[in-house]
Amino acid sequence: MKLFFIVLSLFSFSLSAFAEPVDVYILSGQSNMQGSGALAELSEAQRTPIPLAQFWNGESFEALTPGKTKLSSDLKRFGPELQFARRVAADNPDTPFYIIKYHASGQPLDRGMSSQGWLGEASGLKRSNFYPGELDSDPHMGTCYRGLLNTARAGLAELDTQGIAYRVRGFVWMQGEADGKHEIPAQLYAQNIRHLHERLLADLKLPPSPLVYGQVLPHSPPNERFTHRDEVRQSQANADHASGHVNAYAWAHMVSTDGVELRQDTVHYSSAGLMVLGDRFYETLLKANGE
């Protein structure tokens, strides 16, 4: 009997050692990644569970089940991950995949900002932003980036614990509205998003994979608080790998949000708009991965 279990264990190990790596997607950003979509506004088919999509809930991975899995600020809300996951599952009907999501509503990327305020070009301690710092040990790392990093590390560590080989297929990013409130953060967005991606790869010890991100604030004229809406949108466009701009970044793939339905506030996407955004993120990531 003891020999049987030894053989069985070796067999199980050999299967896991040579198993095809599962796909992991890391999604993050501010309120439009958090999502204000209402499940009640979707069709019954759109609310069905997606068992192949394993969603990190902060403690474990669970089958993505709308209304049970907490995708946004509460169980009744969702973001672009819902349709994104449905598209991944539809194209890979027999293969489980894993989604790790982190969001921080209203938070900027630039190191000079903290929450909604501009504090100057230099970085500072304990600022509420997604600034990744220069090293993992940088005390000036923003609290939101630290939250993203801790969340991603926890999810990936769980896969390691389970002996599941994985590959991160890409990062999906929906953020930038906050940076559109101030001139310097808006103008530096291309450089900042490149730095964000490079630090994520380094801090998570990952090989290169694409960064797919949405262009913010499609409505014109913008809400009056977004005083530098045009600059942040242009800087986002400049970062795209195909822009031809000096700040183009080879791993950056921008998703246009033009024509995507917004709520009355002209800032946040409607339920239908978030489904379209999920489609666009998925399709862009496919192309970015050469598929």
Coordinates of C-alpha atoms in Angstrom, one line a residue:
M1 CA 0.0 0.0 0.0
K2 CA 2.8 2.4 0.9
L3 CA 4.5 1.7 -2.5
F4 CA 1.1 2.4 -4.2
F5 CA 0.9 5.9 -2.6
I6 CA 4.6 6.7 -3.5
V7 CA 3.9 5.7 -7.2
L8 CA 0.7 7.7 -7.1
S9 CA 2.5 10.8 -5.7
L10 CA 5.2 10.6 -8.3
F11 CA 2.6 10.2 -11.0
S12 CA 0.7 13.3 -9.8
F13 CA 3.9 15.3 -9.6
S14 CA 4.8 14.3 -13.1
L15 CA 1.4 15.5 -14.4
S16 CA 1.8 18.8 -12.6
A17 CA 5.4 19.3 -13.7
F18 CA 4.5 18.9 -17.4
A19 CA 1.0 20.4 -17.4
E20 CA 0.4 23.3 -19.7
P21 CA 0.6 26.6 -17.7
V22 CA -2.7 28.2 -17.0
D23 CA -3.3 31.8 -18.1
V24 CA -3.5 34.6 -15.6
Y25 CA -4.8 38.1 -16.2
I26 CA -4.1 41.0 -13.9
L27 CA -6.6 43.9 -14.0
S28 CA -6.3 47.1 -12.1
G29 CA -7.1 50.8 -12.1
Q30 CA -9.4 53.3 -10.5
S31 CA -13.2 53.6 -10.5
N32 CA -13.9 52.5 -14.1
M33 CA -11.9 49.3 -13.4
Q34 CA -13.8 48.9 -10.1
G35 CA -17.0 49.3 -12.1
S36 CA -20.4 50.8 -11.5
G37 CA -22.2 48.4 -13.7
A38 CA -25.4 47.0 -12.3
L39 CA -26.0 43.3 -12.6
A40 CA -29.8 44.0 -12.6
E41 CA -29.4 45.8 -15.9
L42 CA -27.9 42.7 -17.7
S43 CA -29.7 39.9 -19.4
E44 CA -30.0 36.5 -17.7
A45 CA -27.5 35.1 -20.1
Q46 CA -25.0 37.8 -19.2
R47 CA -25.4 37.0 -15.5
T48 CA -24.7 33.3 -15.8
P49 CA -21.7 31.9 -13.9
I50 CA -18.3 31.5 -15.7
P51 CA -16.8 28.4 -13.9
L52 CA -13.7 28.4 -16.0
A53 CA -12.9 31.9 -14.8
Q54 CA -11.2 31.7 -11.4
F55 CA -11.4 35.0 -9.6
W56 CA -9.1 36.0 -6.8
N57 CA -11.3 37.1 -3.8
G58 CA -8.4 38.1 -1.6
E59 CA -8.1 34.7 0.1
S60 CA -8.7 32.1 -2.6
F61 CA -9.7 31.7 -6.2
E62 CA -13.4 31.1 -6.8
A63 CA -15.5 30.4 -9.9
L64 CA -16.7 33.7 -11.2
T65 CA -20.4 33.9 -10.3
P66 CA -22.1 37.2 -10.8
G67 CA -24.0 38.1 -7.7
K68 CA -21.9 35.9 -5.5
T69 CA -18.4 36.8 -6.5
K70 CA -17.5 40.3 -5.4
L71 CA -16.3 42.0 -8.6
S72 CA -16.7 45.6 -7.6
S73 CA -17.6 47.7 -4.5
D74 CA -20.5 45.3 -3.8
L75 CA -22.1 42.1 -5.0
K76 CA -24.6 43.9 -7.3
R77 CA -21.9 45.7 -9.3
F78 CA -19.3 44.8 -11.9
G79 CA -16.5 46.2 -14.0
P80 CA -15.0 45.3 -17.4
E81 CA -13.7 41.9 -16.1
L82 CA -17.2 40.3 -16.5
Q83 CA -17.4 40.5 -20.2
F84 CA -13.6 40.1 -20.5
A85 CA -13.8 36.8 -18.7
R86 CA -16.8 35.6 -20.7
R87 CA -14.8 36.2 -23.9
V88 CA -11.8 34.3 -22.6
A89 CA -14.0 31.4 -21.6
A90 CA -15.8 31.3 -25.0
D91 CA -12.5 31.0 -26.9
N92 CA -11.1 28.4 -24.5
P93 CA -14.1 26.3 -23.5
D94 CA -12.2 23.6 -21.8
T95 CA -9.4 25.5 -20.1
P96 CA -9.6 27.3 -16.7
F97 CA -7.9 30.7 -16.3
Y98 CA -7.3 33.1 -13.4
I99 CA -8.2 36.7 -12.9
I100 CA -6.6 38.9 -10.3
K101 CA -8.2 42.4 -9.9
Y102 CA -7.3 45.4 -7.8
H103 CA -9.0 48.8 -7.8
A104 CA -8.8 52.1 -6.0
S105 CA -11.4 54.6 -6.9
G106 CA -10.3 58.1 -7.8
Q107 CA -6.6 57.5 -7.4
P108 CA -3.8 58.9 -9.6
L109 CA -0.7 57.4 -11.1
D110 CA 1.7 60.3 -10.8
R111 CA 4.0 60.5 -7.9
G112 CA 3.3 64.2 -7.3
M113 CA -0.4 63.5 -6.5
S114 CA -2.0 62.0 -3.5
S115 CA -5.7 61.1 -4.0
Q116 CA -7.1 64.2 -5.7
G117 CA -4.4 66.6 -4.7
W118 CA -1.2 67.9 -6.4
L119 CA 1.6 68.1 -3.9
G120 CA 4.5 68.9 -6.3
E121 CA 6.8 67.0 -8.7
A122 CA 8.9 65.2 -6.1
S123 CA 7.6 61.9 -4.6
G124 CA 6.6 61.7 -1.0
L125 CA 5.9 59.2 1.8
K126 CA 2.5 57.4 2.2
R127 CA 0.9 59.1 -0.8
S128 CA -2.4 57.6 -2.1
N129 CA -1.4 56.9 -5.7
F130 CA -0.2 54.1 -8.0
Y131 CA 3.4 55.4 -8.2
P132 CA 5.5 52.2 -8.1
G133 CA 8.7 53.8 -6.8
E134 CA 12.1 52.9 -8.2
L135 CA 12.6 49.7 -6.3
D136 CA 10.4 47.3 -4.3
S137 CA 11.9 48.8 -1.2
D138 CA 11.3 52.4 -2.2
P139 CA 9.6 54.1 0.8
H140 CA 7.9 56.6 -1.7
M141 CA 5.9 53.8 -3.3
G142 CA 2.3 54.8 -3.5
T143 CA -0.2 53.0 -1.2
C144 CA -2.4 52.0 -4.2
Y145 CA 0.5 50.4 -6.0
R146 CA 1.5 48.6 -2.8
G147 CA -2.1 47.3 -2.6
L148 CA -2.0 46.2 -6.3
L149 CA 1.4 44.5 -5.7
N150 CA 0.3 42.7 -2.6
T151 CA -2.9 41.5 -4.2
A152 CA -1.1 40.2 -7.3
R153 CA 1.6 38.5 -5.2
A154 CA -1.0 36.8 -3.0
G155 CA -2.9 35.4 -6.0
L156 CA 0.2 34.2 -7.8
A157 CA 1.5 32.7 -4.5
E158 CA -1.7 30.7 -4.2
L159 CA -1.1 29.2 -7.6
D160 CA 2.4 28.3 -6.5
T161 CA 1.1 26.7 -3.3
Q162 CA -1.3 24.6 -5.4
G163 CA 1.5 23.6 -7.7
I164 CA -0.2 25.2 -10.7
A165 CA 2.1 26.4 -13.4
Y166 CA 1.0 29.7 -14.8
R167 CA 1.8 32.5 -17.3
V168 CA 0.7 36.1 -17.0
R169 CA -0.9 36.8 -20.4
G170 CA -1.1 40.5 -19.8
F171 CA -2.1 43.5 -17.6
V172 CA -5.4 45.3 -18.2
W173 CA -5.3 48.9 -16.9
M174 CA -8.2 51.4 -16.7
Q175 CA -7.0 54.6 -14.9
G176 CA -6.0 58.1 -15.7
E177 CA -9.0 60.3 -15.0
A178 CA -7.4 61.5 -11.7
D179 CA -4.2 62.5 -13.6
G180 CA -6.4 64.5 -16.0
K181 CA -7.0 67.0 -13.2
H182 CA -3.5 68.5 -13.2
E183 CA -1.1 69.6 -15.9
I184 CA 2.1 67.8 -15.1
P185 CA 0.5 64.4 -14.3
A186 CA -1.5 64.6 -17.5
Q187 CA 1.6 65.4 -19.6
L188 CA 3.7 62.7 -18.0
Y189 CA 1.2 59.9 -18.3
A190 CA 3.0 58.1 -21.1
Q191 CA 6.3 57.9 -19.1
N192 CA 4.4 57.0 -15.9
I193 CA 2.5 54.1 -17.4
R194 CA 5.6 52.7 -18.9
H195 CA 7.3 52.9 -15.5
L196 CA 4.3 51.3 -13.9
H197 CA 4.5 48.3 -16.3
E198 CA 8.2 47.9 -16.0
R199 CA 8.0 47.9 -12.2
L200 CA 5.2 45.4 -12.2
L201 CA 7.2 43.0 -14.3
A202 CA 10.3 43.5 -12.0
D203 CA 8.4 43.4 -8.7
L204 CA 6.4 40.3 -9.7
K205 CA 9.4 38.7 -11.3
L206 CA 7.6 38.1 -14.6
P207 CA 8.7 37.9 -18.2
P208 CA 7.4 40.6 -20.5
S209 CA 3.7 40.6 -21.4
P210 CA 1.5 43.3 -22.8
L211 CA -0.1 46.2 -21.0
V212 CA -3.6 47.0 -22.4
Y213 CA -5.1 50.2 -21.2
G214 CA -8.2 52.3 -21.9
Q215 CA -8.1 55.9 -23.0
V216 CA -10.0 57.9 -20.4
L217 CA -12.7 60.6 -20.6
P218 CA -14.1 60.1 -24.1
H219 CA -16.9 62.7 -23.5
S220 CA -16.3 66.2 -24.9
P221 CA -16.6 68.7 -23.3
P222 CA -15.4 66.9 -20.2
N223 CA -16.7 67.3 -16.7
E224 CA -15.2 70.7 -15.5
R225 CA -13.0 69.1 -12.9
F226 CA -10.9 67.4 -15.6
T227 CA -9.0 70.5 -16.6
H228 CA -6.3 68.7 -18.5
R229 CA -8.4 66.0 -20.1
D230 CA -7.0 66.6 -23.6
E231 CA -3.4 66.4 -22.4
V232 CA -3.8 63.1 -20.5
R233 CA -5.6 61.6 -23.5
Q234 CA -2.9 62.7 -25.9
S235 CA -0.2 61.3 -23.6
Q236 CA -2.0 58.0 -23.4
A237 CA -2.1 57.9 -27.2
N238 CA 1.6 58.7 -27.4
A239 CA 2.4 55.7 -25.2
D240 CA 0.8 53.2 -27.6
H241 CA 3.4 51.0 -29.3
A242 CA 2.2 52.0 -32.8
S243 CA 2.0 55.8 -32.2
G244 CA 5.4 56.7 -33.7
H245 CA 5.9 59.1 -30.8
V246 CA 9.2 59.4 -28.9
N247 CA 7.3 58.1 -25.8
A248 CA 5.8 55.0 -27.6
Y249 CA 6.4 51.9 -25.5
A250 CA 6.7 48.5 -27.2
W251 CA 4.4 46.7 -24.7
A252 CA 1.7 49.3 -24.5
H253 CA -1.6 48.9 -26.4
M254 CA -4.2 51.6 -26.0
V255 CA -7.9 50.8 -26.2
S256 CA -10.1 53.5 -27.6
T257 CA -13.2 54.2 -25.5
D258 CA -14.8 56.5 -28.1
G259 CA -18.5 55.6 -28.5
V260 CA -18.6 53.5 -25.3
E261 CA -21.8 54.4 -23.4
L262 CA -21.3 56.5 -20.3
R263 CA -23.6 57.2 -17.3
Q264 CA -25.1 60.7 -17.0
D265 CA -22.0 61.9 -15.1
T266 CA -20.1 61.5 -18.5
V267 CA -17.2 59.9 -16.6
H268 CA -18.2 56.4 -15.6
Y269 CA -19.3 53.7 -18.1
S270 CA -22.8 52.3 -18.0
S271 CA -23.5 48.6 -17.6
A272 CA -23.7 48.2 -21.4
G273 CA -20.5 50.4 -21.8
L274 CA -18.6 48.1 -19.4
M275 CA -19.5 45.1 -21.4
V276 CA -18.2 46.8 -24.6
L277 CA -15.1 47.8 -22.7
G278 CA -14.5 44.2 -21.7
D279 CA -14.8 43.2 -25.3
R280 CA -12.3 45.8 -26.4
F281 CA -9.8 44.9 -23.8
Y282 CA -10.0 41.2 -24.7
E283 CA -9.7 41.8 -28.4
T284 CA -6.8 44.1 -28.0
L285 CA -5.0 41.7 -25.7
L286 CA -5.4 38.9 -28.2
K287 CA -3.7 41.1 -30.9
A288 CA -1.0 42.2 -28.5
N289 CA -0.2 38.5 -27.9
G290 CA -0.2 37.8 -31.6
E291 CA -3.3 35.7 -31.6

